Amino acid sequence: NFPSGKERFPVSNLGENQIKDFVDKLQAQYTQLSIQLPTEREWEYSAKGSTTLKYTWGNEYNSNMANIESKSLEAVGTHPQSDSIFGASDMIGNIEEVTLIDNVNYIVQETQLYVGRGGQYLSGKYDARTTTRHPLFIPESEYIGFRIVVRLK
């Protein structure tokens, strides 16, 4: 249940177990699908495809293109000009997204399971890039949320 007026806002302040429970419940409900958090590689590809874009909209920083350098969350899709080449909204800014460590691309500590991608509404030029990553040991914060990847089995 969402507070009135916040139905289109990203969900945040979830701990690791709450995120896992949500994904597991969806998976149990939709058994014909494979549902999980995106890996870093999947998240980055969703944000910029096979391009070398720094931001979903191009290589020039512009704080008006997404909910960055801001004071609060906004409804999802408020900045359609920053949609990814695949039409995914809010890949940059608004809320940093939990992704699964992709051991193929990055050297990680054994205990690290998650990485935040995309920056959040307080992010500036560097943290809002499609390639910036933040280690998350406990993904629970008002600035952190998640999206899921859904595939046919």
CSV table of C-alpha atoms in Angstrom, one decimal:
chain,number,residue,atom,x,y,z
A,1,ASN,CA,0.0,0.0,0.0
A,2,PHE,CA,1.3,3.4,-0.9
A,3,PRO,CA,0.5,6.7,0.8
A,4,SER,CA,-2.1,8.8,-1.1
A,5,GLY,CA,-0.4,10.8,-3.9
A,6,LYS,CA,2.8,8.6,-3.8
A,7,GLU,CA,1.5,5.7,-6.0
A,8,ARG,CA,3.9,6.5,-8.8
A,9,PHE,CA,6.9,7.1,-6.6
A,10,PRO,CA,9.7,4.6,-6.3
A,11,VAL,CA,9.7,2.3,-3.3
A,12,SER,CA,12.7,2.8,-0.9
A,13,ASN,CA,13.8,1.9,2.6
A,14,LEU,CA,13.7,-1.8,2.0
A,15,GLY,CA,16.2,-4.1,3.4
A,16,GLU,CA,17.8,-7.1,1.7
A,17,ASN,CA,15.3,-9.6,3.1
A,18,GLN,CA,12.3,-7.4,2.0
A,19,ILE,CA,13.7,-7.2,-1.5
A,20,LYS,CA,14.3,-10.9,-1.6
A,21,ASP,CA,10.8,-11.6,-0.3
A,22,PHE,CA,9.2,-9.4,-2.9
A,23,VAL,CA,11.1,-11.0,-5.7
A,24,ASP,CA,10.4,-14.5,-4.4
A,25,LYS,CA,6.6,-13.8,-4.0
A,26,LEU,CA,6.5,-12.5,-7.6
A,27,GLN,CA,8.4,-15.6,-8.8
A,28,ALA,CA,6.0,-17.9,-6.9
A,29,GLN,CA,3.0,-16.1,-8.5
A,30,TYR,CA,4.3,-16.1,-12.0
A,31,THR,CA,6.0,-19.5,-12.4
A,32,GLN,CA,6.3,-19.2,-16.2
A,33,LEU,CA,8.7,-16.3,-15.7
A,34,SER,CA,12.2,-15.9,-14.3
A,35,ILE,CA,12.2,-12.8,-12.0
A,36,GLN,CA,15.3,-11.4,-10.4
A,37,LEU,CA,17.3,-8.2,-9.6
A,38,PRO,CA,19.3,-7.1,-12.6
A,39,THR,CA,23.1,-7.8,-12.7
A,40,GLU,CA,25.3,-4.8,-13.1
A,41,ARG,CA,25.8,-5.7,-16.8
A,42,GLU,CA,22.0,-6.0,-17.4
A,43,TRP,CA,21.4,-2.7,-15.6
A,44,GLU,CA,24.1,-0.8,-17.6
A,45,TYR,CA,22.9,-2.3,-20.9
A,46,SER,CA,19.3,-1.2,-20.1
A,47,ALA,CA,20.6,2.3,-19.4
A,48,LYS,CA,22.8,2.9,-22.5
A,49,GLY,CA,22.7,-0.2,-24.7
A,50,SER,CA,26.0,-0.9,-26.4
A,51,THR,CA,26.9,2.8,-26.6
A,52,THR,CA,29.5,4.7,-24.6
A,53,LEU,CA,27.0,7.3,-23.3
A,54,LYS,CA,27.8,8.8,-19.9
A,55,TYR,CA,24.2,9.6,-19.2
A,56,THR,CA,21.0,8.1,-20.7
A,57,TRP,CA,20.4,11.3,-22.8
A,58,GLY,CA,24.0,11.7,-24.1
A,59,ASN,CA,27.5,12.7,-22.9
A,60,GLU,CA,26.8,16.3,-21.7
A,61,TYR,CA,25.8,16.7,-18.1
A,62,ASN,CA,22.5,18.5,-17.6
A,63,SER,CA,20.8,18.4,-14.1
A,64,ASN,CA,17.5,19.3,-15.7
A,65,MET,CA,17.4,16.0,-17.7
A,66,ALA,CA,16.7,13.8,-14.6
A,67,ASN,CA,15.8,14.0,-11.0
A,68,ILE,CA,19.4,14.8,-9.8
A,69,GLU,CA,20.8,17.6,-7.7
A,70,SER,CA,17.3,17.8,-6.2
A,71,LYS,CA,15.8,17.8,-2.8
A,72,SER,CA,13.3,14.9,-3.0
A,73,LEU,CA,12.0,12.0,-4.9
A,74,GLU,CA,9.6,12.6,-7.8
A,75,ALA,CA,7.0,10.4,-9.5
A,76,VAL,CA,8.5,7.8,-11.9
A,77,GLY,CA,8.6,9.1,-15.5
A,78,THR,CA,8.7,12.8,-14.5
A,79,HIS,CA,11.7,13.3,-16.8
A,80,PRO,CA,10.8,11.3,-20.0
A,81,GLN,CA,13.7,13.1,-21.9
A,82,SER,CA,16.1,10.9,-19.8
A,83,ASP,CA,14.5,7.6,-20.7
A,84,SER,CA,17.0,5.0,-21.9
A,85,ILE,CA,17.2,3.9,-25.5
A,86,PHE,CA,14.9,1.1,-24.5
A,87,GLY,CA,12.4,3.4,-22.9
A,88,ALA,CA,13.3,2.6,-19.3
A,89,SER,CA,12.4,5.5,-17.0
A,90,ASP,CA,14.6,6.9,-14.3
A,91,MET,CA,17.7,4.9,-14.9
A,92,ILE,CA,19.6,8.0,-13.8
A,93,GLY,CA,18.6,9.9,-10.6
A,94,ASN,CA,15.5,9.7,-8.5
A,95,ILE,CA,16.6,6.6,-6.6
A,96,GLU,CA,19.8,4.5,-6.8
A,97,GLU,CA,19.0,1.0,-7.8
A,98,VAL,CA,20.3,-2.3,-6.2
A,99,THR,CA,22.0,-4.6,-8.7
A,100,LEU,CA,23.6,-7.9,-8.3
A,101,ILE,CA,27.4,-8.0,-8.4
A,102,ASP,CA,28.6,-9.0,-11.8
A,103,ASN,CA,31.9,-10.8,-11.1
A,104,VAL,CA,32.7,-11.0,-14.8
A,105,ASN,CA,33.2,-7.2,-15.1
A,106,TYR,CA,34.5,-6.1,-11.7
A,107,ILE,CA,36.8,-7.2,-9.0
A,108,VAL,CA,34.8,-7.4,-5.8
A,109,GLN,CA,35.2,-8.3,-2.1
A,110,GLU,CA,33.8,-11.8,-1.3
A,111,THR,CA,31.2,-10.3,1.2
A,112,GLN,CA,29.8,-7.7,-1.3
A,113,LEU,CA,26.6,-8.9,-3.0
A,114,TYR,CA,25.1,-5.7,-4.3
A,115,VAL,CA,26.1,-2.5,-6.1
A,116,GLY,CA,24.0,0.7,-6.4
A,117,ARG,CA,23.6,2.1,-9.9
A,118,GLY,CA,22.1,5.2,-11.5
A,119,GLY,CA,22.6,7.7,-8.7
A,120,GLN,CA,19.7,9.3,-6.8
A,121,TYR,CA,18.0,12.6,-6.4
A,122,LEU,CA,21.0,14.1,-4.5
A,123,SER,CA,23.5,12.9,-7.1
A,124,GLY,CA,25.7,15.2,-9.1
A,125,LYS,CA,27.6,15.0,-12.3
A,126,TYR,CA,29.8,12.0,-11.4
A,127,ASP,CA,27.4,9.8,-9.4
A,128,ALA,CA,24.7,10.1,-12.1
A,129,ARG,CA,26.7,8.5,-14.9
A,130,THR,CA,25.7,5.2,-16.4
A,131,THR,CA,29.0,3.6,-15.4
A,132,THR,CA,29.2,4.8,-11.8
A,133,ARG,CA,28.8,2.1,-9.1
A,134,HIS,CA,28.5,2.2,-5.4
A,135,PRO,CA,29.1,-0.8,-3.2
A,136,LEU,CA,26.1,-1.7,-1.0
A,137,PHE,CA,26.6,-3.9,1.9
A,138,ILE,CA,23.2,-3.3,3.4
A,139,PRO,CA,20.8,-2.0,0.7
A,140,GLU,CA,18.4,-0.1,3.0
A,141,SER,CA,18.1,3.6,2.7
A,142,GLU,CA,15.6,6.3,1.6
A,143,TYR,CA,17.9,6.8,-1.4
A,144,ILE,CA,18.0,3.2,-2.6
A,145,GLY,CA,15.4,1.1,-4.4
A,146,PHE,CA,15.3,-1.6,-7.1
A,147,ARG,CA,13.9,-2.7,-10.3
A,148,ILE,CA,13.5,-6.3,-11.6
A,149,VAL,CA,14.3,-8.2,-14.7
A,150,VAL,CA,11.6,-10.5,-16.0
A,151,ARG,CA,12.2,-13.2,-18.6
A,152,LEU,CA,10.2,-16.1,-20.1
A,153,LYS,CA,11.5,-19.4,-18.8
